[in-house]
PDB file of C-alpha atoms in Angstrom:
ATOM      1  CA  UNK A 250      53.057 -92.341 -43.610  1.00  0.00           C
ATOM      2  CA  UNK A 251      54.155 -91.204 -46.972  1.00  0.00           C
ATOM      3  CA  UNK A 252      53.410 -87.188 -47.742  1.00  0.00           C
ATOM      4  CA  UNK A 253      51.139 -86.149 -50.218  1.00  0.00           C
ATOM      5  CA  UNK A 254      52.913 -85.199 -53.292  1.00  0.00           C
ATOM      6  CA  UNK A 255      50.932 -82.294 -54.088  1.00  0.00           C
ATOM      7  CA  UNK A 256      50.787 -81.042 -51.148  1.00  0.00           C
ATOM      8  CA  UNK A 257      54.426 -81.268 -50.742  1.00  0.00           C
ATOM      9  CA  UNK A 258      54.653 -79.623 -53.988  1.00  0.00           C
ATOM     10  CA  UNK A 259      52.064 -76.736 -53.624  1.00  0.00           C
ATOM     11  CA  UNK A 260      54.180 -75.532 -50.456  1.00  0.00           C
ATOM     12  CA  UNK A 261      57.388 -75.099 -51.514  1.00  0.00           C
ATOM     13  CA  UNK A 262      56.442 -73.349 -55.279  1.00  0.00           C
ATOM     14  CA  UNK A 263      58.068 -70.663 -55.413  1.00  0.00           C
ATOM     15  CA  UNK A 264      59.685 -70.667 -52.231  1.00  0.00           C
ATOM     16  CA  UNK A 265      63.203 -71.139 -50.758  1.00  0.00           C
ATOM     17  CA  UNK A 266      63.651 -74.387 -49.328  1.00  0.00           C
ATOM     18  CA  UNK A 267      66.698 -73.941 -46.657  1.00  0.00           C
ATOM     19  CA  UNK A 268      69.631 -76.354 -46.326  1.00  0.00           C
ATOM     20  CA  UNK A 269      70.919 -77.058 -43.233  1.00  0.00           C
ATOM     21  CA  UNK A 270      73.711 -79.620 -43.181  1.00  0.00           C
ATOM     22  CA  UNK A 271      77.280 -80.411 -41.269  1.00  0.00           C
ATOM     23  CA  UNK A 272      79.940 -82.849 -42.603  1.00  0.00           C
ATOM     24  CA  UNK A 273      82.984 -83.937 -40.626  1.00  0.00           C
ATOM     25  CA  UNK A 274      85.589 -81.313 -40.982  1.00  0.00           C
ATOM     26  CA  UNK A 275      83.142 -78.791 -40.691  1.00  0.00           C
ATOM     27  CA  UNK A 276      82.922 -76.114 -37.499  1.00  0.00           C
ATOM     28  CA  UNK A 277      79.563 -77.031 -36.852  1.00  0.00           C
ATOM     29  CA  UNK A 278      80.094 -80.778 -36.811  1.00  0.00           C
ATOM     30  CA  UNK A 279      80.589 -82.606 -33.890  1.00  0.00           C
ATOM     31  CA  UNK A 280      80.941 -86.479 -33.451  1.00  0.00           C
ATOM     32  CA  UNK A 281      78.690 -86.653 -30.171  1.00  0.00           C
ATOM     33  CA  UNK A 282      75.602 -84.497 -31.215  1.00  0.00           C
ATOM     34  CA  UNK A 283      73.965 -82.524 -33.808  1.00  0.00           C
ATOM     35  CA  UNK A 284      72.929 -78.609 -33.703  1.00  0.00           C
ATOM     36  CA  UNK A 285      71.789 -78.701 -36.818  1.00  0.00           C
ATOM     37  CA  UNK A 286      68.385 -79.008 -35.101  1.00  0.00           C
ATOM     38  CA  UNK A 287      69.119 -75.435 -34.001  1.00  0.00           C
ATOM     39  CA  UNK A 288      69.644 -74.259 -37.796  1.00  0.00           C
ATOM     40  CA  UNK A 289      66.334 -75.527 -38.867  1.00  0.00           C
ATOM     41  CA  UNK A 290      64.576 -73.650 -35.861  1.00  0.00           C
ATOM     42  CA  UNK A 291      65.888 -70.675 -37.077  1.00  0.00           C
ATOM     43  CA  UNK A 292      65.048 -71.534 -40.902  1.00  0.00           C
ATOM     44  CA  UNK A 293      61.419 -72.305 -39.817  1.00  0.00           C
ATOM     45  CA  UNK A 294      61.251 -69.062 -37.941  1.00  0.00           C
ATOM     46  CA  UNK A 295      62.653 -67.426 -41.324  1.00  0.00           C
ATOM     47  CA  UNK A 296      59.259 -69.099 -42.984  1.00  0.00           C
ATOM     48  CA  UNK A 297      60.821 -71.885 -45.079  1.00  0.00           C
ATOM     49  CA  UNK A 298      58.261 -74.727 -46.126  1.00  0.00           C
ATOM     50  CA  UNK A 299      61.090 -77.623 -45.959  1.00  0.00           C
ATOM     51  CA  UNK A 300      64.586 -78.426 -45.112  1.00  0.00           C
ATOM     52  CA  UNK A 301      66.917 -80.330 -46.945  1.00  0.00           C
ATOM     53  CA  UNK A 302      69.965 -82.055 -44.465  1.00  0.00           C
ATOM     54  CA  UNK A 303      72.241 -84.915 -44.608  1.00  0.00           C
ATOM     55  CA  UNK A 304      72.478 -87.705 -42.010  1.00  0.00           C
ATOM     56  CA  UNK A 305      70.238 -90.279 -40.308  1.00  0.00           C
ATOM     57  CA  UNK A 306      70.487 -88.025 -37.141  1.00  0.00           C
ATOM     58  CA  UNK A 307      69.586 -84.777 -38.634  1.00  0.00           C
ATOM     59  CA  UNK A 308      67.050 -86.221 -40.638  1.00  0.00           C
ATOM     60  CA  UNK A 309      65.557 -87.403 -36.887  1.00  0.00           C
ATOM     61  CA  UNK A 310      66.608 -84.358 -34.908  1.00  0.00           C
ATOM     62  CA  UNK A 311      65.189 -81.518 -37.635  1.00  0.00           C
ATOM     63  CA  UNK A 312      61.557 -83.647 -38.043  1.00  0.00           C
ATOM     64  CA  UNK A 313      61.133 -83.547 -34.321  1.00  0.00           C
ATOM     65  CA  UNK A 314      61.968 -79.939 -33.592  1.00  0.00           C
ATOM     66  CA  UNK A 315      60.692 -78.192 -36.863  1.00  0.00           C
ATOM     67  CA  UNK A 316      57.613 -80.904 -37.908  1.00  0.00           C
ATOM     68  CA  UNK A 317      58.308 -79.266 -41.608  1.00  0.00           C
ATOM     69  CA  UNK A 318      59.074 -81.988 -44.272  1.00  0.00           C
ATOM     70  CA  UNK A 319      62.434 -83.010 -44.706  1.00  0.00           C
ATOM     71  CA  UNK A 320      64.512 -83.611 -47.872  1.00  0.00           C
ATOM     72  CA  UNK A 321      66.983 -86.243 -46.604  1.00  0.00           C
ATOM     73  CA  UNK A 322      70.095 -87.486 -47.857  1.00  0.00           C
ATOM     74  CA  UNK A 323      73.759 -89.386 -46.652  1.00  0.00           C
ATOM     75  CA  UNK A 324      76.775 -88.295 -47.961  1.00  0.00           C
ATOM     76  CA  UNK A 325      79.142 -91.237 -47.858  1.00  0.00           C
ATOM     77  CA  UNK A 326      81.966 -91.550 -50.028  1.00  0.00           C
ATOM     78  CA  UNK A 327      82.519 -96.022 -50.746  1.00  0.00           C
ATOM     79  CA  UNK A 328      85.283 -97.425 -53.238  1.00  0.00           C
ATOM     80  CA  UNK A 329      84.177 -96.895 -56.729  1.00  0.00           C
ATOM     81  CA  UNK A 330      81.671 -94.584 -56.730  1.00  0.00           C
ATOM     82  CA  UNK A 331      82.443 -90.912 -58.104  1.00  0.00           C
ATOM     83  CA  UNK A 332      78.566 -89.749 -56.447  1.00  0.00           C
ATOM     84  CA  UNK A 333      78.611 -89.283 -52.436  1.00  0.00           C
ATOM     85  CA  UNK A 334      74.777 -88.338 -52.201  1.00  0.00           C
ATOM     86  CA  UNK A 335      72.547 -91.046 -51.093  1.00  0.00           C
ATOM     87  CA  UNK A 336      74.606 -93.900 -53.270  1.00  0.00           C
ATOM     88  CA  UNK A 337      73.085 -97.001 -52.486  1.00  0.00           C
ATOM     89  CA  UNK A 338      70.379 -98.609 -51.172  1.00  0.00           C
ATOM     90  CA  UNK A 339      71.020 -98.737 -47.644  1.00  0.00           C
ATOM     91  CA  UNK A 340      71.121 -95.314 -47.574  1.00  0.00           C
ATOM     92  CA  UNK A 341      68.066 -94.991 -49.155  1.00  0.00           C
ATOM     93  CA  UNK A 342      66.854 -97.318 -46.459  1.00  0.00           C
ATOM     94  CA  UNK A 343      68.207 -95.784 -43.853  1.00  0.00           C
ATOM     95  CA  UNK A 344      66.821 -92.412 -44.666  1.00  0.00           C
ATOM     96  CA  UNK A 345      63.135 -93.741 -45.035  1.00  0.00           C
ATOM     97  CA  UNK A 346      63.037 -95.641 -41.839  1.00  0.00           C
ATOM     98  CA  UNK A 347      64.222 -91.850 -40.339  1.00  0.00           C
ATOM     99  CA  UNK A 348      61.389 -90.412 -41.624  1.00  0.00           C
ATOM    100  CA  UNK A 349      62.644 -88.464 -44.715  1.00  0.00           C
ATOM    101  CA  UNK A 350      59.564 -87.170 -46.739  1.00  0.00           C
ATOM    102  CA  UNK A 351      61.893 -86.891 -49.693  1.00  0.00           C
ATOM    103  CA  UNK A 352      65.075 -88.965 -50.808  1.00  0.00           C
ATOM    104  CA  UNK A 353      67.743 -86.810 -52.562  1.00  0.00           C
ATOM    105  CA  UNK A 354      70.413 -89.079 -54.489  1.00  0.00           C
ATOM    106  CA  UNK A 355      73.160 -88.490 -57.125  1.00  0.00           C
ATOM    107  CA  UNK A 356      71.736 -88.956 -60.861  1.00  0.00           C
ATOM    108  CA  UNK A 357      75.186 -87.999 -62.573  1.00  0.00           C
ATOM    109  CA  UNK A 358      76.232 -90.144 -64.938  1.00  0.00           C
ATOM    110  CA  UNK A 359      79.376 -90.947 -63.157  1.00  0.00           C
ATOM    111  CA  UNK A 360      80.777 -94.488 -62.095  1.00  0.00           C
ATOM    112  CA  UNK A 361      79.190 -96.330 -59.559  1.00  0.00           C
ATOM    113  CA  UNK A 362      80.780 -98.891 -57.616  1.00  0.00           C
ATOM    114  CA  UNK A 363      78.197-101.309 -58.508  1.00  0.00           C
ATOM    115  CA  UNK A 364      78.596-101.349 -62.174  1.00  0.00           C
ATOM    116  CA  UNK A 365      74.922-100.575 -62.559  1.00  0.00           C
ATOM    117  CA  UNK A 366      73.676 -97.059 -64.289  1.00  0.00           C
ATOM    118  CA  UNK A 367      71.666 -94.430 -62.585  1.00  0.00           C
ATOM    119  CA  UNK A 368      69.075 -95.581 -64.438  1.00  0.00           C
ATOM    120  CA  UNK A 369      68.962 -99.040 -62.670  1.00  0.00           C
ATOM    121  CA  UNK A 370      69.303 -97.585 -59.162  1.00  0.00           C
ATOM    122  CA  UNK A 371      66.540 -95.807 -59.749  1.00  0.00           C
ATOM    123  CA  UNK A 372      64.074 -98.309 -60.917  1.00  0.00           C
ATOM    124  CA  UNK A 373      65.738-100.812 -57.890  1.00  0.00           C
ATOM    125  CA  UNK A 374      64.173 -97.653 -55.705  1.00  0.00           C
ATOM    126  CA  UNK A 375      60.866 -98.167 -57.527  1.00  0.00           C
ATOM    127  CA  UNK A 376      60.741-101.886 -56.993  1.00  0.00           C
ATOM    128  CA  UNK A 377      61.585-101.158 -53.475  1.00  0.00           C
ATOM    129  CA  UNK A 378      59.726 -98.587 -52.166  1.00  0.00           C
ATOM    130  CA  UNK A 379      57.108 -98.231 -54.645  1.00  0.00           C
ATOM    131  CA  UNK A 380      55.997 -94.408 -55.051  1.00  0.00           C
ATOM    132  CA  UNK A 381      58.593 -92.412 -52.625  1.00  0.00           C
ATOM    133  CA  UNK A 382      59.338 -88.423 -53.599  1.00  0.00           C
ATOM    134  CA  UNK A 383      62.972 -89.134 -55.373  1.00  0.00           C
ATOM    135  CA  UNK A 384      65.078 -85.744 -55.343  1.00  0.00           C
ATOM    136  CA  UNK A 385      67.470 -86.162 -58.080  1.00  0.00           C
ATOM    137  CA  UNK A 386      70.798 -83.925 -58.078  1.00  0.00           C
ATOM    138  CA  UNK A 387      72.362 -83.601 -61.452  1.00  0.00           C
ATOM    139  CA  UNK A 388      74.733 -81.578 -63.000  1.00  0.00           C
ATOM    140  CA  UNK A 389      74.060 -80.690 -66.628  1.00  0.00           C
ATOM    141  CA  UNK A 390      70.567 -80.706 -68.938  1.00  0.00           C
ATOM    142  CA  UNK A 391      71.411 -84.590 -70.135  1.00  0.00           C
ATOM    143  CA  UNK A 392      71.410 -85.755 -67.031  1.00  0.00           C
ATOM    144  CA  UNK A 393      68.338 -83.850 -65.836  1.00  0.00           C
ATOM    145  CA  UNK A 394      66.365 -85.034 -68.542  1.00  0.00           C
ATOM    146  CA  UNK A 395      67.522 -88.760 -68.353  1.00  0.00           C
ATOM    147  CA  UNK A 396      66.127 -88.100 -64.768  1.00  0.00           C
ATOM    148  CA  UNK A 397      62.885 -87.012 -65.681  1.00  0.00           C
ATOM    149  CA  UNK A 398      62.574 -89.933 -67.816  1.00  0.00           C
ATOM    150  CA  UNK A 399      63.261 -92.489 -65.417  1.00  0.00           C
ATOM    151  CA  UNK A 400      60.542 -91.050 -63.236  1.00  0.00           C
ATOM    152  CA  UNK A 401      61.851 -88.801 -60.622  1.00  0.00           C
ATOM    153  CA  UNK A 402      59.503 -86.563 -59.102  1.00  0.00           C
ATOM    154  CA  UNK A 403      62.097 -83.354 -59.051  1.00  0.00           C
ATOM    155  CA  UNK A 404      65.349 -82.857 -60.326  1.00  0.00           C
ATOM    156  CA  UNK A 405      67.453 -80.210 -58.694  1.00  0.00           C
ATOM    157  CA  UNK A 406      70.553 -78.688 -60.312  1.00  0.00           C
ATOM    158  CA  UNK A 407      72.613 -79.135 -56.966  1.00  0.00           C
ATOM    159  CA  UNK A 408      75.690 -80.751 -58.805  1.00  0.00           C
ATOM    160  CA  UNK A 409      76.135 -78.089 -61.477  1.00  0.00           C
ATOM    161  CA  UNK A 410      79.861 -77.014 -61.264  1.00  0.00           C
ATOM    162  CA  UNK A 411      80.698 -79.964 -59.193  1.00  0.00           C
ATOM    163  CA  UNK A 412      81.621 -83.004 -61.844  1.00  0.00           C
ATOM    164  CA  UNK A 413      84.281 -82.695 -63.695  1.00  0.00           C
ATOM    165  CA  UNK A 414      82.884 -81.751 -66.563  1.00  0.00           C
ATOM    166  CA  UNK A 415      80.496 -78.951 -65.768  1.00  0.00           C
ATOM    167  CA  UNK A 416      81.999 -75.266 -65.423  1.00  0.00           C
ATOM    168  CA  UNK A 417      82.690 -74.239 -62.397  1.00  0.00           C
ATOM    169  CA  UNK A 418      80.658 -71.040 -61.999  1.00  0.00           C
ATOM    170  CA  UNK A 419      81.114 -67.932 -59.565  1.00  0.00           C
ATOM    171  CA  UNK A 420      76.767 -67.493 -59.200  1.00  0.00           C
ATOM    172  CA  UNK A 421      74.182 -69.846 -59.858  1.00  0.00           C
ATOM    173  CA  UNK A 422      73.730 -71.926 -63.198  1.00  0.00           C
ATOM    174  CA  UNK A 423      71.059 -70.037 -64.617  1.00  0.00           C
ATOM    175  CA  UNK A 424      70.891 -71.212 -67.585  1.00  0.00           C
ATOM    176  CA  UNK A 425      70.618 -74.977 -66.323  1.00  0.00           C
ATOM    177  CA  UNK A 426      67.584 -73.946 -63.953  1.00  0.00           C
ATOM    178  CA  UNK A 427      65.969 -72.223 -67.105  1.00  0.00           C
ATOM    179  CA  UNK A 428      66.306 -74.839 -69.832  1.00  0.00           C
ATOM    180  CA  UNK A 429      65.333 -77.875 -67.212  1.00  0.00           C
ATOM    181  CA  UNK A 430      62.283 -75.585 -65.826  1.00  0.00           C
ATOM    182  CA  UNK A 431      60.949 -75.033 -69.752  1.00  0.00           C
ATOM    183  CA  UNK A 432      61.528 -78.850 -70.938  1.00  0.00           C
ATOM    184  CA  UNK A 433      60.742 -81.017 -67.883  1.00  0.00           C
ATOM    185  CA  UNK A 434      57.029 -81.687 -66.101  1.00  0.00           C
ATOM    186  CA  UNK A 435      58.302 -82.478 -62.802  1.00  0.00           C
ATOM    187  CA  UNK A 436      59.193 -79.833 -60.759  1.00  0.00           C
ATOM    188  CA  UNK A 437      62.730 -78.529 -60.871  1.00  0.00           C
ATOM    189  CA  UNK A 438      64.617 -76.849 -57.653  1.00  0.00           C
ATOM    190  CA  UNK A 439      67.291 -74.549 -58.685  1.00  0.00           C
ATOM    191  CA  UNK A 440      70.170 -75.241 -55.990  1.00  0.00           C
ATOM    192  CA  UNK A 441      73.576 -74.226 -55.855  1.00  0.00           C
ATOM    193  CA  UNK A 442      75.702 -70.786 -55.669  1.00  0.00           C
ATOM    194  CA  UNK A 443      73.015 -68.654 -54.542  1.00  0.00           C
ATOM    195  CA  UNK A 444      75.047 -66.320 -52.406  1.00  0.00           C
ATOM    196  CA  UNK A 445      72.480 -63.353 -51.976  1.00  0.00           C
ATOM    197  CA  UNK A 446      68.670 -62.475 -51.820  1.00  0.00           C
ATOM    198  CA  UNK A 447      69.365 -60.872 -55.367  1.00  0.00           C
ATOM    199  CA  UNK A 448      70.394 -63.981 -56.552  1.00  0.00           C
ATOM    200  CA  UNK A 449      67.580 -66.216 -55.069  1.00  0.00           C
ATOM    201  CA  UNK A 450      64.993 -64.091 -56.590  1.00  0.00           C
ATOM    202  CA  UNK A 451      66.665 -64.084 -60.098  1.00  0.00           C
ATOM    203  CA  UNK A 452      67.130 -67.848 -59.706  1.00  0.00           C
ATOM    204  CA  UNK A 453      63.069 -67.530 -59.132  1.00  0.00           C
ATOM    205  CA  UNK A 454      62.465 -65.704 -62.073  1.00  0.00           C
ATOM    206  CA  UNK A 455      64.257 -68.953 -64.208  1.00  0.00           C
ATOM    207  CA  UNK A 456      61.048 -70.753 -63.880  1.00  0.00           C
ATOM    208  CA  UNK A 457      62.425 -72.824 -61.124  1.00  0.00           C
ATOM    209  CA  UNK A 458      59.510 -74.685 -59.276  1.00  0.00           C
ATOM    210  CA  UNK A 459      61.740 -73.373 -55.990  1.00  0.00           C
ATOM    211  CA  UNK A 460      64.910 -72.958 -54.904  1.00  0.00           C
ATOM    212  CA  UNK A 461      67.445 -74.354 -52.354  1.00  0.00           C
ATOM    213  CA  UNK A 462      69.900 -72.272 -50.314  1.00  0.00           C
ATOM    214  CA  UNK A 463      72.449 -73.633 -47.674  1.00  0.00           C
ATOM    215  CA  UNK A 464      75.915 -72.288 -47.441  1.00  0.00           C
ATOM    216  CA  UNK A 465      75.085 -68.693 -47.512  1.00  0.00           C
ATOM    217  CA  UNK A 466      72.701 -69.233 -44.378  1.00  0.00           C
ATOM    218  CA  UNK A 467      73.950 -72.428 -42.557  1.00  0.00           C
ATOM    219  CA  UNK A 468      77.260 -72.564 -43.215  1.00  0.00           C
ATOM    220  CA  UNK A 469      79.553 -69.840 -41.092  1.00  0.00           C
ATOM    221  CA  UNK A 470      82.599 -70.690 -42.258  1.00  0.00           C
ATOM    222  CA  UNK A 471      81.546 -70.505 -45.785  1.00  0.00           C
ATOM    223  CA  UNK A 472      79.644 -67.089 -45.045  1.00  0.00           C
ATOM    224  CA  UNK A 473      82.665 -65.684 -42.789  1.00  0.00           C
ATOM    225  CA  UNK A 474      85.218 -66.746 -45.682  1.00  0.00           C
ATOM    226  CA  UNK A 475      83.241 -65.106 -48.429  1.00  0.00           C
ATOM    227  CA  UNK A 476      83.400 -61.718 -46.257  1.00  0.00           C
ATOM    228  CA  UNK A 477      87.085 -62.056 -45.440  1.00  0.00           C
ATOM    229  CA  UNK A 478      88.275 -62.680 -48.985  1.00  0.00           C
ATOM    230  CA  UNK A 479      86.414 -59.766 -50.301  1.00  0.00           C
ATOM    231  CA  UNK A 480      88.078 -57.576 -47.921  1.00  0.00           C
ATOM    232  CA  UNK A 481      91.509 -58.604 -48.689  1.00  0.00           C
ATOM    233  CA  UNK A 482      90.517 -58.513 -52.410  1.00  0.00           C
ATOM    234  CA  UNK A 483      89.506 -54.973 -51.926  1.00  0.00           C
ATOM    235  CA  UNK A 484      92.788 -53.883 -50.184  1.00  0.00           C
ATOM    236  CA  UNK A 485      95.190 -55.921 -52.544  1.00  0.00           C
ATOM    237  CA  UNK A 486      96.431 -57.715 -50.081  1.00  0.00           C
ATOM    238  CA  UNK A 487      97.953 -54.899 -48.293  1.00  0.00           C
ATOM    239  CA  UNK A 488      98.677 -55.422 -44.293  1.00  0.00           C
TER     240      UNK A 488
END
């Protein structure tokens, strides 16, 4: 059964929405089973409104242990295509028949391996499956308002710093989150970078809808790396 948008929306405003995803490669990856089930118990504990995760079995795995809604997406990486969120249709698919209550996809204006623009996929998704929540993760102001325009009902800033032709920041992209917040009417979720509680509050105070954080909860490596190099920063690399 398809979630009530509004509803959807009035719980996460301003809220943190918590990530919890695992790639291969990653320590908390493994091939036979999924913990990130164990990730989202702790986020729901923490008093998040929704998860966001990546994979038909997480999507599965967090509904059933947390019952929160679940922003869903596949990272898959096919010949062609420069975008790894969510790419094509069977992915979309795939996540609905899961159960996602939201479908987060790429909306950069890089090539797809289909020849088609963003703009078609999108309106394919339409024809398909009618009024779905579409998550769209973009990197810059153009592409977030092309988004808006072809009818997304949020567009996060999730890809800011990672195209090629977006800085690559050390802290959040403000200034993205405030300019989309002001000139869009769909909700916008500022996502990506936000390292601290300082920084998720001033990432609030953009006039973000809500925000996403994932690496500096979920992701121990990422957390324990962060520590280390400031350490060895601080003592110049003495032994």
């Amino acid at each position: 059964m398809m979630m009530d948008k509004n509803a959807f929306f009035d719980s996460i405003r301003g809220q943190m929405i918590i990530s919890c995803q695992a790639v291969k490669g990653e320590p908390l990856y493994e091939e036979e089973r999924s913990v990130m089930y164990l990730m989202a118990r702790a986020a729901k504990m923490a008093g998040t409104p929704a998860i966001r995760t990546s994979s038909i079995r997480d999507v599965e795995e967090i509904k059933a242990e947390t019952g929160l809604p679940v922003i869903g997406l596949v990272k898959i990486q096919y010949p062609g295509y420069e975008g790894y969120i969510t790419p094509t249709m069977k992915e979309v698919d795939d996540l609905l028949a899961a159960g996602s209550d939201v479908v987060a996809l790429d909306c950069t204006m890089r090539k797809r391996g289909d020849g088609k623009t963003v703009n078609q996929f999108i309106q394919e998704i339409r024809d398909r499956h009618g009024d779905i929540l579409l998550m769209a993760d973009i990197s810059n102001y153009e592409e977030g308002i092309n988004a808006w325009k072809c009818g997304v009902d949020i567009v996060g800033t999730t890809m800011s710093g990672y195209t090629d032709y977006t800085p690559r920041l050390d802290e959040p992209d403000y200034e993205l989150m405030r300019r989309l917040a002001a000139d869009v009417d769909v909700p916008v979720i500022g996502e990506g970078k936000i390292h601290t509680p300082e920084q998720a509050v001033k990432a609030l105070e953009t006039g973000v809808w809500s925000i996403v954080v994932g690496g500096a909860i979920t992701r121990p490596l990422e957390i324990a790396t962060r520590f280390m190099s400031a350490i060895e920063a601080a003592r110049g690399g003495r032994a």
